[in-house]
Short mmCIF file of C-alpha atoms in Angstrom, two decimals:
data_model
loop_
_atom_site.label_atom_id
_atom_site.label_comp_id
_atom_site.label_asym_id
_atom_site.label_seq_id
_atom_site.Cartn_x
_atom_site.Cartn_y
_atom_site.Cartn_z
CA MET A 1 -0.12 -0.03 -0.41
CA GLN A 2 1.37 3.67 -0.77
CA ILE A 3 -0.28 7.26 0.89
CA LYS A 4 1.18 10.77 0.22
CA ILE A 5 2.89 12.29 2.64
CA LYS A 6 4.81 15.61 1.49
CA ASN A 7 5.30 15.28 -1.63
CA TRP A 8 6.70 11.44 -1.12
CA ASN A 9 4.99 8.21 -1.99
CA ILE A 10 5.19 6.26 1.33
CA ASN A 11 4.90 2.36 1.28
CA TYR A 12 3.62 -0.04 4.34
CA GLU A 13 2.35 -2.58 4.93
CA THR A 14 -0.70 -4.06 7.79
CA TYR A 15 -0.93 -6.91 9.25
CA GLY A 16 -3.61 -7.97 12.47
CA LYS A 17 -5.96 -6.62 13.94
CA GLY A 18 -6.68 -4.72 17.71
CA GLU A 19 -4.05 -1.93 19.13
CA PRO A 20 -1.77 -0.32 16.47
CA ILE A 21 1.30 -0.71 16.62
CA ILE A 22 3.74 1.11 13.71
CA LEU A 23 7.27 -0.67 13.20
CA LEU A 24 10.30 1.99 11.97
CA HIS A 25 12.53 -0.25 10.16
CA GLY A 26 17.44 1.01 10.27
CA TRP A 27 19.22 3.09 8.14
CA LEU A 28 19.81 1.76 4.62
CA THR A 29 17.39 -1.10 5.61
CA ASP A 30 13.28 -1.31 5.04
CA LEU A 31 10.87 -2.72 6.46
CA GLU A 32 11.28 -6.51 5.53
CA SER A 33 14.05 -6.08 8.10
CA MET A 34 11.37 -5.53 11.23
CA LYS A 35 8.73 -8.77 9.72
CA PRO A 36 10.49 -11.69 11.71
CA LEU A 37 8.77 -8.97 14.66
CA THR A 38 5.42 -9.40 13.47
CA THR A 39 4.79 -12.97 13.71
CA ASN A 40 3.58 -12.85 17.67
CA LEU A 41 2.66 -9.16 17.18
CA VAL A 42 -0.20 -9.87 14.65
CA LYS A 43 -2.39 -12.13 17.15
CA ASN A 44 -3.06 -8.99 19.84
CA PHE A 45 -2.14 -5.58 18.06
CA LYS A 46 -2.82 -3.72 14.24
CA VAL A 47 0.72 -3.40 12.69
CA TYR A 48 1.63 -1.20 9.98
CA LEU A 49 5.23 -1.97 8.89
CA VAL A 50 6.68 1.28 6.74
CA ASP A 51 9.13 2.61 4.53
CA VAL A 52 11.03 5.65 5.89
CA VAL A 53 11.02 7.81 3.15
CA GLY A 54 14.46 7.58 1.85
CA PHE A 55 14.71 3.81 2.14
CA GLY A 56 12.85 1.08 0.42
CA LYS A 57 10.02 1.07 -1.62
CA SER A 58 9.46 4.60 -0.45
CA ASP A 59 11.07 7.87 -2.38
CA LEU A 60 14.01 9.90 -1.94
CA PRO A 61 13.81 13.47 -0.23
CA GLU A 62 14.61 15.82 -2.80
CA GLU A 63 16.92 17.49 -0.12
CA PRO A 64 18.71 16.43 3.28
CA LEU A 65 16.36 15.57 6.18
CA ASN A 66 16.85 16.38 10.02
CA SER A 67 15.48 14.91 12.98
CA ASN A 68 12.48 17.05 12.80
CA ASP A 69 11.61 16.14 8.74
CA PHE A 70 12.11 12.64 9.70
CA SER A 71 9.25 13.35 12.81
CA GLU A 72 7.05 15.35 10.65
CA PHE A 73 6.96 11.99 8.49
CA LEU A 74 5.88 9.81 11.29
CA LYS A 75 3.14 12.23 12.70
CA GLU A 76 1.71 13.07 9.42
CA PHE A 77 1.73 9.24 8.46
CA ILE A 78 0.06 8.59 11.70
CA GLU A 79 -2.28 11.70 11.12
CA LYS A 80 -3.30 10.56 7.71
CA LEU A 81 -4.03 7.08 8.62
CA ASN A 82 -5.67 7.56 11.72
CA ILE A 83 -4.13 6.09 14.24
CA GLU A 84 -4.63 6.89 17.94
CA ASN A 85 -2.08 5.81 20.72
CA PRO A 86 0.48 3.65 19.29
CA VAL A 87 3.06 1.46 20.33
CA LEU A 88 6.09 2.32 18.67
CA ILE A 89 9.11 -0.27 17.59
CA GLY A 90 12.20 1.59 15.77
CA HIS A 91 15.90 -0.04 15.14
CA SER A 92 18.82 2.19 14.61
CA ASN A 93 17.71 5.54 12.41
CA GLY A 94 13.84 4.53 13.34
CA GLY A 95 14.82 4.39 17.29
CA ARG A 96 16.13 7.77 16.95
CA ILE A 97 12.75 8.82 14.92
CA ILE A 98 10.84 7.90 17.43
CA ILE A 99 12.44 9.29 20.52
CA ASN A 100 13.02 12.47 18.68
CA SER A 101 9.30 13.03 18.13
CA VAL A 102 8.40 11.41 21.47
CA GLY A 103 10.82 13.73 22.72
CA ASN A 104 9.44 16.86 21.59
CA GLY A 105 5.58 15.83 21.83
CA LEU A 106 5.04 15.65 18.22
CA VAL A 107 3.42 12.29 18.76
CA LYS A 108 1.74 10.07 21.55
CA ALA A 109 2.56 7.00 22.25
CA LYS A 110 1.17 4.04 24.23
CA LYS A 111 4.17 2.76 24.82
CA ILE A 112 8.13 2.81 22.80
CA VAL A 113 10.32 0.02 22.45
CA LEU A 114 14.49 1.18 20.76
CA ILE A 115 16.31 -1.64 19.71
CA ASP A 116 20.00 -0.68 18.96
CA SER A 117 18.32 2.83 19.32
CA ALA A 118 20.38 5.60 16.47
CA GLY A 119 20.35 8.86 18.66
CA ILE A 120 23.20 9.16 20.96
CA LYS A 121 26.03 11.48 19.36
CA PRO A 122 28.53 9.38 18.51
CA LYS A 123 32.45 9.69 20.09
CA ARG A 124 35.15 10.77 17.82
CA SER A 125 38.41 9.61 17.71
CA LYS A 126 41.41 10.80 17.27
CA GLU A 127 41.50 8.96 13.88
CA TYR A 128 38.49 9.94 12.85
CA TYR A 129 39.71 13.76 13.10
CA ILE A 130 42.56 13.38 10.97
CA LYS A 131 40.86 11.86 8.72
CA LEU A 132 38.43 14.45 8.48
CA ALA A 133 41.37 17.29 8.44
CA VAL A 134 42.99 15.61 5.35
CA TYR A 135 39.30 15.51 3.78
CA LYS A 136 39.03 19.01 4.45
CA THR A 137 42.83 20.30 3.04
CA GLY A 138 42.25 17.72 0.45
CA LYS A 139 39.03 19.58 -0.80
CA ALA A 140 39.99 22.89 -0.16
CA PHE A 141 42.57 22.55 -2.66
CA LEU A 142 40.49 20.51 -5.15
CA ASN A 143 37.63 23.41 -5.40
CA LEU A 144 40.27 25.52 -6.50
CA LEU A 145 40.36 23.68 -9.44
CA PRO A 146 38.25 23.13 -12.24
CA ASN A 147 35.09 20.70 -11.70
CA THR A 148 36.08 17.49 -13.46
CA LYS A 149 34.28 14.63 -13.32
CA SER A 150 37.63 13.15 -12.16
CA ILE A 151 38.22 16.01 -10.03
CA LYS A 152 34.63 15.43 -8.89
CA LYS A 153 35.27 11.47 -8.00
CA ILE A 154 38.81 12.34 -6.13
CA LYS A 155 36.19 14.37 -4.26
CA GLU A 156 33.92 11.52 -3.55
CA ASN A 157 36.81 9.29 -2.80
CA LEU A 158 37.74 11.64 0.22
CA ARG A 159 34.05 11.88 1.28
CA ASN A 160 33.98 7.85 2.09
CA ASN A 161 37.40 7.49 3.29
CA VAL A 162 36.00 9.45 6.58
CA GLY A 163 32.81 7.99 6.43
CA SER A 164 31.30 4.98 7.64
CA ALA A 165 29.74 1.90 5.53
CA ASP A 166 26.28 2.94 5.68
CA TYR A 167 27.21 6.56 4.83
CA LYS A 168 29.20 5.25 1.31
CA ALA A 169 26.57 2.96 0.22
CA SER A 170 24.38 6.18 1.01
CA PRO A 171 22.67 7.89 -1.62
CA ILE A 172 23.96 11.45 -2.29
CA VAL A 173 20.67 12.91 -0.27
CA LEU A 174 20.81 10.56 2.25
CA LYS A 175 24.99 10.86 2.90
CA ASP A 176 23.94 14.33 3.46
CA THR A 177 21.10 13.30 5.69
CA MET A 178 23.70 11.61 8.30
CA LYS A 179 26.06 14.71 8.28
CA ILE A 180 23.14 16.28 9.57
CA ILE A 181 21.39 13.50 11.97
CA LEU A 182 24.68 12.57 13.35
CA ASN A 183 25.19 16.16 15.13
CA GLU A 184 22.42 15.95 16.28
CA ASP A 185 21.89 14.62 20.56
CA VAL A 186 18.48 13.20 21.74
CA LYS A 187 20.37 12.91 25.86
CA ASP A 188 18.03 16.70 25.89
CA ILE A 189 14.99 15.16 25.71
CA LEU A 190 15.28 11.66 26.90
CA PRO A 191 13.22 12.51 30.43
CA ASN A 192 10.52 13.93 28.31
CA ILE A 193 9.67 10.70 26.90
CA LYS A 194 7.55 9.99 30.42
CA VAL A 195 5.88 6.73 28.49
CA PRO A 196 6.36 3.03 29.41
CA THR A 197 10.30 2.40 28.13
CA LEU A 198 11.69 -0.71 26.80
CA LEU A 199 15.86 -1.04 25.21
CA ILE A 200 17.13 -3.90 23.69
CA TRP A 201 20.05 -4.10 22.79
CA GLY A 202 23.90 -6.17 21.82
CA THR A 203 26.09 -5.96 24.01
CA LEU A 204 28.47 -5.77 20.92
CA ASP A 205 26.57 -3.00 19.04
CA ASP A 206 29.86 -1.18 17.25
CA ALA A 207 27.70 1.10 15.39
CA THR A 208 25.26 2.01 18.08
CA PRO A 209 27.32 1.12 21.70
CA ILE A 210 25.79 -0.48 24.90
CA SER A 211 27.16 2.74 25.99
CA ASP A 212 24.28 4.73 24.38
CA ALA A 213 22.04 2.18 25.64
CA LYS A 214 22.77 2.85 29.66
CA ILE A 215 22.80 6.45 29.02
CA MET A 216 18.75 6.21 27.60
CA GLU A 217 18.52 3.72 30.13
CA LYS A 218 19.17 6.47 32.92
CA LEU A 219 17.43 9.83 31.51
CA ILE A 220 14.52 7.84 30.34
CA PRO A 221 12.07 7.84 33.46
CA ASN A 222 10.09 5.23 33.11
CA CYS A 223 12.57 2.49 31.14
CA GLY A 224 14.27 -0.95 31.71
CA LEU A 225 16.61 -2.78 29.51
CA VAL A 226 16.95 -5.90 27.80
CA GLU A 227 20.78 -6.73 27.04
CA TYR A 228 22.01 -10.07 24.45
CA PRO A 229 25.24 -10.77 25.46
CA TYR A 230 27.15 -10.34 22.37
CA GLY A 231 24.58 -9.01 20.18
CA THR A 232 25.86 -6.92 17.86
CA HIS A 233 23.79 -3.70 15.67
CA PHE A 234 20.89 -6.29 14.88
CA SER A 235 20.93 -8.02 18.20
CA TYR A 236 16.66 -8.32 17.42
CA LEU A 237 17.41 -10.34 14.59
CA GLU A 238 20.31 -12.63 16.37
CA ASN A 239 18.36 -13.46 18.89
CA ILE A 240 14.67 -13.24 17.12
CA GLU A 241 12.38 -16.10 19.54
CA ASN A 242 14.39 -15.01 22.80
CA CYS A 243 13.07 -11.03 21.71
CA LYS A 244 9.40 -11.93 20.81
CA LEU A 245 9.15 -13.11 23.78
CA VAL A 246 10.51 -10.35 25.85
CA LEU A 247 7.95 -7.69 23.78
CA ASP A 248 5.11 -9.98 23.93
CA SER A 249 5.85 -9.96 27.75
CA PHE A 250 6.47 -5.67 27.82
CA LEU A 251 3.48 -5.00 25.45
CA ASN A 252 1.11 -7.34 27.36
CA ASN A 253 1.37 -6.40 30.54
CA GLU A 254 -0.29 -3.42 31.58
CA ASP A 255 1.74 -2.99 35.41
CA LYS A 256 4.62 -1.70 32.87
#
């Protein structure tokens, strides 16, 4: 199914009946990456799987987005489909969208689940800043030269040397989006999240480290953390059967 949000065609799927749950995937993935979580959820909930703008079968944005743009996207998705007080489940950048949306009061949620969530501004190593300095120096020099095809290629190689694997694999508009959102930090709005919150994390996650989870657990008032030893950035898929049980317990316990 598709829905028009702003001027974007947004792809989504629905399954089951009951109270609404919206699942938001991470960077460079799509709604298919969240489907393994739905087999239990559809027994008690109506599940919405969404290709976030820029990913999957949804349109790429014309211009780079910031976190507020993604939150406005989620807000309009909820409003257009008349979804009331949903549970929000997000992995990685999907978690960042949820944090920004709920923490800034743009979206009302019943409960939220953040899985290996982005949002805490990453600490950079000395090596990163050396690469960044090389990039800026090289870019300044190359800007003095005619902007030929070969010069453009050299500039792109310089950018890729600084960026992560996700950055290198992203279209240009999403690379520019990453530059924006990675310099945003959700720490100040975490205390604004008053709804019951569950964190699910892999202890070996090197994209959004377990230290990020500890910060979120401390700053979100009504929050619990489930850690998967040896789990990586996709800890929910690596521990899918247990993760489904954890979600069942959290979502079906009205005392939470």
